[in-house]
PDB file of C-alpha atoms in Angstrom:
ATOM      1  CA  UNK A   1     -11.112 -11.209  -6.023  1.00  0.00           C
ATOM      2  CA  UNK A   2     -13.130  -8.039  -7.229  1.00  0.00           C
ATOM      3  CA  UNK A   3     -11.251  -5.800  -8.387  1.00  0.00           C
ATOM      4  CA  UNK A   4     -13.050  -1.931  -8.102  1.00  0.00           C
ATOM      5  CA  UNK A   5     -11.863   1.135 -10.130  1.00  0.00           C
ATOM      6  CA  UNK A   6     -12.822   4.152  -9.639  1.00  0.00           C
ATOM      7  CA  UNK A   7     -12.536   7.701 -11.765  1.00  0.00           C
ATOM      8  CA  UNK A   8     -11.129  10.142 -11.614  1.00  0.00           C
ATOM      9  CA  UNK A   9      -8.497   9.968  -9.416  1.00  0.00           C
ATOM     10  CA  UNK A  10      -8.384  13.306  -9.026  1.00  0.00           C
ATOM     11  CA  UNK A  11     -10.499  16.041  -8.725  1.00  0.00           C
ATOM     12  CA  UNK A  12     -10.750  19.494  -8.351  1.00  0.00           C
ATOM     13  CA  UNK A  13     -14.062  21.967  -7.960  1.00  0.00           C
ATOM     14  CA  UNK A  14     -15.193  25.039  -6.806  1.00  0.00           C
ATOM     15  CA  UNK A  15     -17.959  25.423  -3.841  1.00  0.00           C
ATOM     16  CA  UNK A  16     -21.250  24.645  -5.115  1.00  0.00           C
ATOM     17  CA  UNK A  17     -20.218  23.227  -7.869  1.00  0.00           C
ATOM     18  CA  UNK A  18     -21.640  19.275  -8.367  1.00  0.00           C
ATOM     19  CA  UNK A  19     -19.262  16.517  -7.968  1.00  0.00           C
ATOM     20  CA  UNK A  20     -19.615  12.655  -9.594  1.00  0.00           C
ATOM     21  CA  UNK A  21     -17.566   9.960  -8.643  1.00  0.00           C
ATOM     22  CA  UNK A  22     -17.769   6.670 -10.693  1.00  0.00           C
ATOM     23  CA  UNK A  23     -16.668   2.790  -9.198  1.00  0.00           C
ATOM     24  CA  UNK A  24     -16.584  -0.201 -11.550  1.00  0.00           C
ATOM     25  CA  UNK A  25     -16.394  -3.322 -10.226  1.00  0.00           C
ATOM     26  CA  UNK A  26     -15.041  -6.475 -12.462  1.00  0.00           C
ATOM     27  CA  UNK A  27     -18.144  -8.871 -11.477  1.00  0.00           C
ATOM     28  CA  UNK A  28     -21.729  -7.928 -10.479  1.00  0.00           C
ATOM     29  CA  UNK A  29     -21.772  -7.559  -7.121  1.00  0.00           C
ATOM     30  CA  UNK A  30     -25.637  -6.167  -6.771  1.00  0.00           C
ATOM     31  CA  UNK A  31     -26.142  -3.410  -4.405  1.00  0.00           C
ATOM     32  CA  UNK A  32     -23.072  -4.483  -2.430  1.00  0.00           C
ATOM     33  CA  UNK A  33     -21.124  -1.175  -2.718  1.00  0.00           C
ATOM     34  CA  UNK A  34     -20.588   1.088   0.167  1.00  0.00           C
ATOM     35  CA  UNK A  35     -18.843   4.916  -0.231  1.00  0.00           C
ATOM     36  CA  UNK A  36     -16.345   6.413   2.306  1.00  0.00           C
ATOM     37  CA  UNK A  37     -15.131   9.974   3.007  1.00  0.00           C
ATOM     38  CA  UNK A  38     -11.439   9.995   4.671  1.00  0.00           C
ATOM     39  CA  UNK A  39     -10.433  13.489   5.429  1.00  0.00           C
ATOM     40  CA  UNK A  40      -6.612  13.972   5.922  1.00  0.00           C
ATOM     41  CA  UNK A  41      -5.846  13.211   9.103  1.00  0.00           C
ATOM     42  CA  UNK A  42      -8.360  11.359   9.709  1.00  0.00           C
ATOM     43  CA  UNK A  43      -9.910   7.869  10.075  1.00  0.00           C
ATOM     44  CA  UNK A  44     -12.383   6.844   7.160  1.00  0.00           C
ATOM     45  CA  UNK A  45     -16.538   7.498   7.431  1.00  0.00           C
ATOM     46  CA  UNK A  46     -19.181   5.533   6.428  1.00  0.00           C
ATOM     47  CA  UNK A  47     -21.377   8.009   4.244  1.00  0.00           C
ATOM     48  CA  UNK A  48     -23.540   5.405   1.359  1.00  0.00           C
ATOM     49  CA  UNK A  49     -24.689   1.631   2.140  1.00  0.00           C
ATOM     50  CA  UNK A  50     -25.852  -0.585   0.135  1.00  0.00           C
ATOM     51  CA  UNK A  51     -24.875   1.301  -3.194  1.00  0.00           C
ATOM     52  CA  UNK A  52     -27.591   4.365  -2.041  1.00  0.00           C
ATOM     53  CA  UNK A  53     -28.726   4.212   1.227  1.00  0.00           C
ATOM     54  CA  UNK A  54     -27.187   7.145   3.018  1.00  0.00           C
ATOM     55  CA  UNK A  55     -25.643   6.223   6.708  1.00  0.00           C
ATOM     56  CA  UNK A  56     -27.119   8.227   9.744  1.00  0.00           C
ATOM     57  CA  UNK A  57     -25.903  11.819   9.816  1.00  0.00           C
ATOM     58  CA  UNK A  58     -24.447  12.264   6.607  1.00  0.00           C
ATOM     59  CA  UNK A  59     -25.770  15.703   4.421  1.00  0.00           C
ATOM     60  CA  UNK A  60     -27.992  15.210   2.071  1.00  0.00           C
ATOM     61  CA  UNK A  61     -25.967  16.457  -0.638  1.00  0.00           C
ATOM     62  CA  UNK A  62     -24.315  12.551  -0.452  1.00  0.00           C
ATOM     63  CA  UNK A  63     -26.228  10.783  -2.924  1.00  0.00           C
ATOM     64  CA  UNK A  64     -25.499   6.947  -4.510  1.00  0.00           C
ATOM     65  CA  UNK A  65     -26.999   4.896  -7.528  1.00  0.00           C
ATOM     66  CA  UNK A  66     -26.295   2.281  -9.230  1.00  0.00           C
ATOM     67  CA  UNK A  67     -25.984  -1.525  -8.841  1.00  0.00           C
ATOM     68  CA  UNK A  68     -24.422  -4.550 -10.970  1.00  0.00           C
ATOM     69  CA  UNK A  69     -21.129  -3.480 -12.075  1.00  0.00           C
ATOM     70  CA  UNK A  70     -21.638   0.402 -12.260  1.00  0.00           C
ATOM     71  CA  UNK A  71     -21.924   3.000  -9.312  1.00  0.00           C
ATOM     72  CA  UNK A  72     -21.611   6.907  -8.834  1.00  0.00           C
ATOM     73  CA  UNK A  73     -21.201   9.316  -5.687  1.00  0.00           C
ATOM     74  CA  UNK A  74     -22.826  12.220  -6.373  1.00  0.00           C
ATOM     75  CA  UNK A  75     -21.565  15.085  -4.273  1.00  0.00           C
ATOM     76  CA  UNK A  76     -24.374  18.163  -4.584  1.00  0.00           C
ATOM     77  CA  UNK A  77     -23.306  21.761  -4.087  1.00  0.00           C
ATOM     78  CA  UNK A  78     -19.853  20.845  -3.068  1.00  0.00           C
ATOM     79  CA  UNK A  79     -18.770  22.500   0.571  1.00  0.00           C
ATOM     80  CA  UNK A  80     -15.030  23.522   1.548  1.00  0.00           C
ATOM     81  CA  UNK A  81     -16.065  20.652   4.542  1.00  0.00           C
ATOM     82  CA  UNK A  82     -16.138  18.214   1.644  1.00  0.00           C
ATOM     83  CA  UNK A  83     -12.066  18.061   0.232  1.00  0.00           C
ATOM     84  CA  UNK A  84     -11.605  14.580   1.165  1.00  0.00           C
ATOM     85  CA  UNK A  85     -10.597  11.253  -0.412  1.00  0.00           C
ATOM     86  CA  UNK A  86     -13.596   9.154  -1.128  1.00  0.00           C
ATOM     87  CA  UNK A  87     -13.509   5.216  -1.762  1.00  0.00           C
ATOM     88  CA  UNK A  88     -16.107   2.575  -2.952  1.00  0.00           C
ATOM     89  CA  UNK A  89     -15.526  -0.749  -1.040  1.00  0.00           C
ATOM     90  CA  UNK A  90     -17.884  -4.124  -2.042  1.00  0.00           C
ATOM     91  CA  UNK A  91     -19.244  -6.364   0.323  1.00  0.00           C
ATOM     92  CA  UNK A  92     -20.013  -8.946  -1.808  1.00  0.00           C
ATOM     93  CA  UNK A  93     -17.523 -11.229  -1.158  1.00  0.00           C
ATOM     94  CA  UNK A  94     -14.417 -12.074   0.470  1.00  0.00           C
ATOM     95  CA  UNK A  95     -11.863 -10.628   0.072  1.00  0.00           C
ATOM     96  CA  UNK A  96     -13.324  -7.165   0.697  1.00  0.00           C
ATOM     97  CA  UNK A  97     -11.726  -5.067  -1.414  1.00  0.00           C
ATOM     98  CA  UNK A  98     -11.415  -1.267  -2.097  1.00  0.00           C
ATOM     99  CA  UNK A  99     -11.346   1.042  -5.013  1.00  0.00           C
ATOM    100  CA  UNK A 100      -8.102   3.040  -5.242  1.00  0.00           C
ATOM    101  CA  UNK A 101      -9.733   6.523  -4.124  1.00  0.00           C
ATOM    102  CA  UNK A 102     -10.953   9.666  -5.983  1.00  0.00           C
ATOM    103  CA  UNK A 103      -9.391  12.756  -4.119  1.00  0.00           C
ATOM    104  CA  UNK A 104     -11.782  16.217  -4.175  1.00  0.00           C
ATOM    105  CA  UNK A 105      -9.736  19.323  -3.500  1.00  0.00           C
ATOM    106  CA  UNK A 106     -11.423  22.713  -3.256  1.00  0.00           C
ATOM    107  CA  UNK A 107     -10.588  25.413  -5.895  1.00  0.00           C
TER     108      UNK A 107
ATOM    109  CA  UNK B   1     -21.785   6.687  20.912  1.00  0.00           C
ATOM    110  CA  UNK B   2     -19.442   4.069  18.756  1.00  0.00           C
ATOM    111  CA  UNK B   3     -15.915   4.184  20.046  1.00  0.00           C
ATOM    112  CA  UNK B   4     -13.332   2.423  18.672  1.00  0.00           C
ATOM    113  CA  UNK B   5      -9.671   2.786  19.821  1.00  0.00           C
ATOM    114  CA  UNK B   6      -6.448   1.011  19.007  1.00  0.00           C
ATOM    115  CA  UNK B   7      -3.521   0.415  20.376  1.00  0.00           C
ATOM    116  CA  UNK B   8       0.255  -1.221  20.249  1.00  0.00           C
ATOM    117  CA  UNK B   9       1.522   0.828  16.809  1.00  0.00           C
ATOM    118  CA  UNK B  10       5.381   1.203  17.294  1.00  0.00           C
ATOM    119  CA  UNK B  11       8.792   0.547  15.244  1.00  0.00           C
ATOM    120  CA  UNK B  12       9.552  -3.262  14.780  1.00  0.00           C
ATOM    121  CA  UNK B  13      12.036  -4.426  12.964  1.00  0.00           C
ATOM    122  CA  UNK B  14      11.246  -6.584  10.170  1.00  0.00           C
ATOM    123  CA  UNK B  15      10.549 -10.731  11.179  1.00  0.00           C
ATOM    124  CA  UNK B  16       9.420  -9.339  14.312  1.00  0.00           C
ATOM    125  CA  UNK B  17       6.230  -9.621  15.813  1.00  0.00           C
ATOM    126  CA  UNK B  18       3.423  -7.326  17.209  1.00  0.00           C
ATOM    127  CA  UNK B  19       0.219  -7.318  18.939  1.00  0.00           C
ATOM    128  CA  UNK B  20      -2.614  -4.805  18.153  1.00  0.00           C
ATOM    129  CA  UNK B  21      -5.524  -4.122  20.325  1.00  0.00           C
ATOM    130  CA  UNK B  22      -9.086  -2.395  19.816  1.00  0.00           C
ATOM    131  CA  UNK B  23     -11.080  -1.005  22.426  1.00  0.00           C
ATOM    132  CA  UNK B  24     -14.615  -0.932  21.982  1.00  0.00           C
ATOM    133  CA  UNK B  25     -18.058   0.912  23.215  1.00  0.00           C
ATOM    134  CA  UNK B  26     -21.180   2.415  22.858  1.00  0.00           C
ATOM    135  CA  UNK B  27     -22.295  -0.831  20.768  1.00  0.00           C
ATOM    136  CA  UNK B  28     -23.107  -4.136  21.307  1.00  0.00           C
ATOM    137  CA  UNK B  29     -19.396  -5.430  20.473  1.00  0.00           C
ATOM    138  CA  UNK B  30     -20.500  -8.862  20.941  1.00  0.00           C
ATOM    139  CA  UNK B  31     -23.159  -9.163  18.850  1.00  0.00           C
ATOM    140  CA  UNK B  32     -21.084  -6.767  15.790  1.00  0.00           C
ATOM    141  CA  UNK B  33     -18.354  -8.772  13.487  1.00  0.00           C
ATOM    142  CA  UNK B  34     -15.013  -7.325  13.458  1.00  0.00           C
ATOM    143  CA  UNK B  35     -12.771  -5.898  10.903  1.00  0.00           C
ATOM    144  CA  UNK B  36      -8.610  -5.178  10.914  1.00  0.00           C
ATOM    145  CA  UNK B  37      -8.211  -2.331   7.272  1.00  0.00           C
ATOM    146  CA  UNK B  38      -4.825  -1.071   7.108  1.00  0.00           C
ATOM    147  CA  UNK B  39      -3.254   2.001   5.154  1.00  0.00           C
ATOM    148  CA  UNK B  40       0.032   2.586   3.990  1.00  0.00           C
ATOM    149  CA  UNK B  41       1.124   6.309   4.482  1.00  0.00           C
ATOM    150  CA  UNK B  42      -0.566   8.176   1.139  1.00  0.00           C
ATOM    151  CA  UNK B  43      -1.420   4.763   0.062  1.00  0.00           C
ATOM    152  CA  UNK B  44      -5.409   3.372  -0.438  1.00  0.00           C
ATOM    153  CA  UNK B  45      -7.457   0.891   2.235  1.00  0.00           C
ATOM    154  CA  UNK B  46      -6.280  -2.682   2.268  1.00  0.00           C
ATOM    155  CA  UNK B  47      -8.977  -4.938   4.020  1.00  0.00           C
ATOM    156  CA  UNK B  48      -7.093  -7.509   6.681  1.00  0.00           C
ATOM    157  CA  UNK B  49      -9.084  -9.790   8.743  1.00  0.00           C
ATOM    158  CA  UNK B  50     -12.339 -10.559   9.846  1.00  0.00           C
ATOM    159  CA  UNK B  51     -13.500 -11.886  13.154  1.00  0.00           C
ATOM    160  CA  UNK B  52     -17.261 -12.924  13.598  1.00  0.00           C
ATOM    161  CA  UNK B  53     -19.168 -11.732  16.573  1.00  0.00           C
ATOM    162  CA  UNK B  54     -18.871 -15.398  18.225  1.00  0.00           C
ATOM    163  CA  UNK B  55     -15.136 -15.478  17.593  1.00  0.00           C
ATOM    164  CA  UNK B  56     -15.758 -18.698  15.857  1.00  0.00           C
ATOM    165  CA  UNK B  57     -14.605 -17.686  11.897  1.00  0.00           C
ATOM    166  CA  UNK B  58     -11.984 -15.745  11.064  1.00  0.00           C
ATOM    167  CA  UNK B  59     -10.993 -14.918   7.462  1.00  0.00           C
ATOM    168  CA  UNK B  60      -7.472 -13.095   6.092  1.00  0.00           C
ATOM    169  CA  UNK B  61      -6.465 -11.422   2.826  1.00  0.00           C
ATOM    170  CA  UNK B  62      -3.754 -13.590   1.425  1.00  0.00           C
ATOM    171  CA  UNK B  63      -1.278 -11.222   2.275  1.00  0.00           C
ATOM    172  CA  UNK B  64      -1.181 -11.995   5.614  1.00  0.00           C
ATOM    173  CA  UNK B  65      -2.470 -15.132   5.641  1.00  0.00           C
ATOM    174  CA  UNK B  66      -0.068 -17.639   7.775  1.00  0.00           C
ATOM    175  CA  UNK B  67       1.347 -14.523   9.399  1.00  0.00           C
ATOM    176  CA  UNK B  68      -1.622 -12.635  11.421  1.00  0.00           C
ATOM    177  CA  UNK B  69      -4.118 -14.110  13.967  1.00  0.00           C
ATOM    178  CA  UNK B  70      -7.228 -12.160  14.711  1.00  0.00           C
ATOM    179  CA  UNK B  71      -8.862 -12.542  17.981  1.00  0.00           C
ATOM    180  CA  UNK B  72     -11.419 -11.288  20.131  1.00  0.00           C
ATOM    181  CA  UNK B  73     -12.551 -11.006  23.822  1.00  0.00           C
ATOM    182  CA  UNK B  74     -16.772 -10.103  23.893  1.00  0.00           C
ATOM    183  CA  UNK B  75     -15.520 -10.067  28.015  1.00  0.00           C
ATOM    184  CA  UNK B  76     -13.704  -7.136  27.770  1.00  0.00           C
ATOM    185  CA  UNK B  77     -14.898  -5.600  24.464  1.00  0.00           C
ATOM    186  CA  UNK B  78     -11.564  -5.830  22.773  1.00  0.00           C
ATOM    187  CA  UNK B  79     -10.235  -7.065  19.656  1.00  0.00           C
ATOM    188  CA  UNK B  80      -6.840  -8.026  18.914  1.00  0.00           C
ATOM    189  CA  UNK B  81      -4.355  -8.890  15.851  1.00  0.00           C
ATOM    190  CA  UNK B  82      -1.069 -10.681  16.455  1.00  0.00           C
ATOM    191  CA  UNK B  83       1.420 -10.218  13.561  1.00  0.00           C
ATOM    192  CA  UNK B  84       3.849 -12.120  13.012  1.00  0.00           C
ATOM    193  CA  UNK B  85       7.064 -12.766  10.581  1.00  0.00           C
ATOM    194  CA  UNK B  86       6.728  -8.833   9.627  1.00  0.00           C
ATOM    195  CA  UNK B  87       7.705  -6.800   6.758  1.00  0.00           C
ATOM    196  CA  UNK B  88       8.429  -3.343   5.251  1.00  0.00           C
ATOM    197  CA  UNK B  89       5.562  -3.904   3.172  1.00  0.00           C
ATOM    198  CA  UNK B  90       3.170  -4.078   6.344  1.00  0.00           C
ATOM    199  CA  UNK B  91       4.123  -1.081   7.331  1.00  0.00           C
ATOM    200  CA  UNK B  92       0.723   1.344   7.691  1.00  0.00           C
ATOM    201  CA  UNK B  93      -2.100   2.660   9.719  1.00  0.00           C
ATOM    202  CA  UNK B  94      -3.904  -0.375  11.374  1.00  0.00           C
ATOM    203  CA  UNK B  95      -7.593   0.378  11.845  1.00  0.00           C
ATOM    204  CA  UNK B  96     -10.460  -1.741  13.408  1.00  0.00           C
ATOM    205  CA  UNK B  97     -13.718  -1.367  12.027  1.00  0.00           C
ATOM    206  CA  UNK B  98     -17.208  -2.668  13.505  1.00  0.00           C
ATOM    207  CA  UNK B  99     -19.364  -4.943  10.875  1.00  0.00           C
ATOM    208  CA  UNK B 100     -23.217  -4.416  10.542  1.00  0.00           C
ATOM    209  CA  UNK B 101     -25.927  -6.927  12.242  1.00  0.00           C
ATOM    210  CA  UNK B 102     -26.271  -9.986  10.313  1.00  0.00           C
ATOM    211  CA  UNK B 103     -25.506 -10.321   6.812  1.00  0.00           C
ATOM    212  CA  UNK B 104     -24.497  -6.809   6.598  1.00  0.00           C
ATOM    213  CA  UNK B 105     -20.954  -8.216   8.832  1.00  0.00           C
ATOM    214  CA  UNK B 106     -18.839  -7.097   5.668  1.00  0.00           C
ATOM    215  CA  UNK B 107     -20.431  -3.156   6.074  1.00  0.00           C
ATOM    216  CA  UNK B 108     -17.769  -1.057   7.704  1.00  0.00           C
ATOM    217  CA  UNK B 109     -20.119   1.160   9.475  1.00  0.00           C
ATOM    218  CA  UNK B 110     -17.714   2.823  12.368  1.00  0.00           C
ATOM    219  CA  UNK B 111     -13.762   2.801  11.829  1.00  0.00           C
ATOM    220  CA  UNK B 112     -10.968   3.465  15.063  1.00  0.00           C
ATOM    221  CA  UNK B 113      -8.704   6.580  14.600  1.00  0.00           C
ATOM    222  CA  UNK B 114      -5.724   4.220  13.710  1.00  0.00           C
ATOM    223  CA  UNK B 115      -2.651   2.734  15.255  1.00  0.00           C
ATOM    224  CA  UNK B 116       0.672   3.307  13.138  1.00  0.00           C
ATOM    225  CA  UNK B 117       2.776   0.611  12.765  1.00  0.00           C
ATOM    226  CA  UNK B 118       6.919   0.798  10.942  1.00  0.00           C
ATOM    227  CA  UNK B 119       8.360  -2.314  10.001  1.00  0.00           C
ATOM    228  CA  UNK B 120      12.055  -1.047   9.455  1.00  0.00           C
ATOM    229  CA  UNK B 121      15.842  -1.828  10.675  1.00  0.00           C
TER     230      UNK B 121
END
């Protein structure tokens, strides 16, 4: 199984401010990394595929890079919209597995 | 527009069993693999089952392997989990989730709103 961590768990920012997420997975697993934005309340959203390719819709302030073992979420100019829980999930194999989750809150 | 909507979260007690449904539309459900995540209440995503789009493979995290059955009608758009033999520790949000085309099937590209399930006496 691939096991992903991701840092910090917890973070929190003022508007504007820039925002980086990190996700480190125990094997290579390529560019199969995908990021998701779960408000509270809500169900998770697809925002990065394929460790940088943004989904349809999402801002442009969502940005991802990396590949092999090490990936970031970049959140730009961080909006009040944006206090969420954010995970990395891989694809590369079964079973699909999750990071544990890198909460933003909004000074 | 993706919908995806779930159905059948209630109170069981636990070794009971329950059956969860997905409604789905605005996509071509039978051509899209399917997905069961679930969420323990302020807990992180657990991945659960997969279904591909011909029904034909079906794959389970090993901790509820034996005990859940994923299934799928591409007749009336729906997708379905049976669960069996349940415990406390299943107790969570149940959502389904649509795969990409192809070999993206493992991309969780539109997620239900969630169906609550409580495993307690």
């Amino acid at each position: 199984e691939i096991v992903l961590t991701q840092s910090p768990d917890f973070q929190s920012v003022t508007p504007k401010e820039t925002v980086t997420i990190t996700c480190r997975a125990s094997q290579s697993i390529g560019n199969d990394l995908q990021w998701y934005q779960q408000k509270p309340g809500q169900s998770p959203k697809l925002l990065i595929k394929h460790a940088f390719q943004s989904f349809s819709g999402v801002p442009s302030r969502f940005s991802g890079r990396g590949s092999g073992t090490d990936f970031t979420l970049t959140i730009s100019s961080l909006e009040a919209e944006d206090a969420a829980t954010y995970y990395c999930q891989q694809m590369r194999s079964l079973p699909l597995t999750f990071g544990g989750g890198t909460t933003v809150e909004i000074k | 527009e993706v919908q995806l909507v779930e159905s059948g979260g209630v109170v069981v007690q636990p070794g009971g069993s329950l059956r969860l449904s997905c409604a789905a539309s605005g996509f071509n459900f039978g051509g899209s693999a399917m997905h069961w995540v679930r969420q323990a209440p302020g807990k992180g995503l657990e991945w659960v089952s997969l279904i591909t789009s011909d029904g034909v493979h079906k794959f389970y995290a090993d901790s509820v392997k034996g005990r859940f059955t994923i299934s799928r009608d591409n007749t009336k758009n729906s997708l379905y989990v049976e669960m069996n033999s349940l415990r406390s520790e299943d107790t969570a949000f149940y959502y389904c989730a649509k795969g990409g085309v192809g070999f993206t099937a493992y991309l969780l590209d539109y997620w239900g709103q969630g169906t609550l399930v409580t495993v307690s006496s």
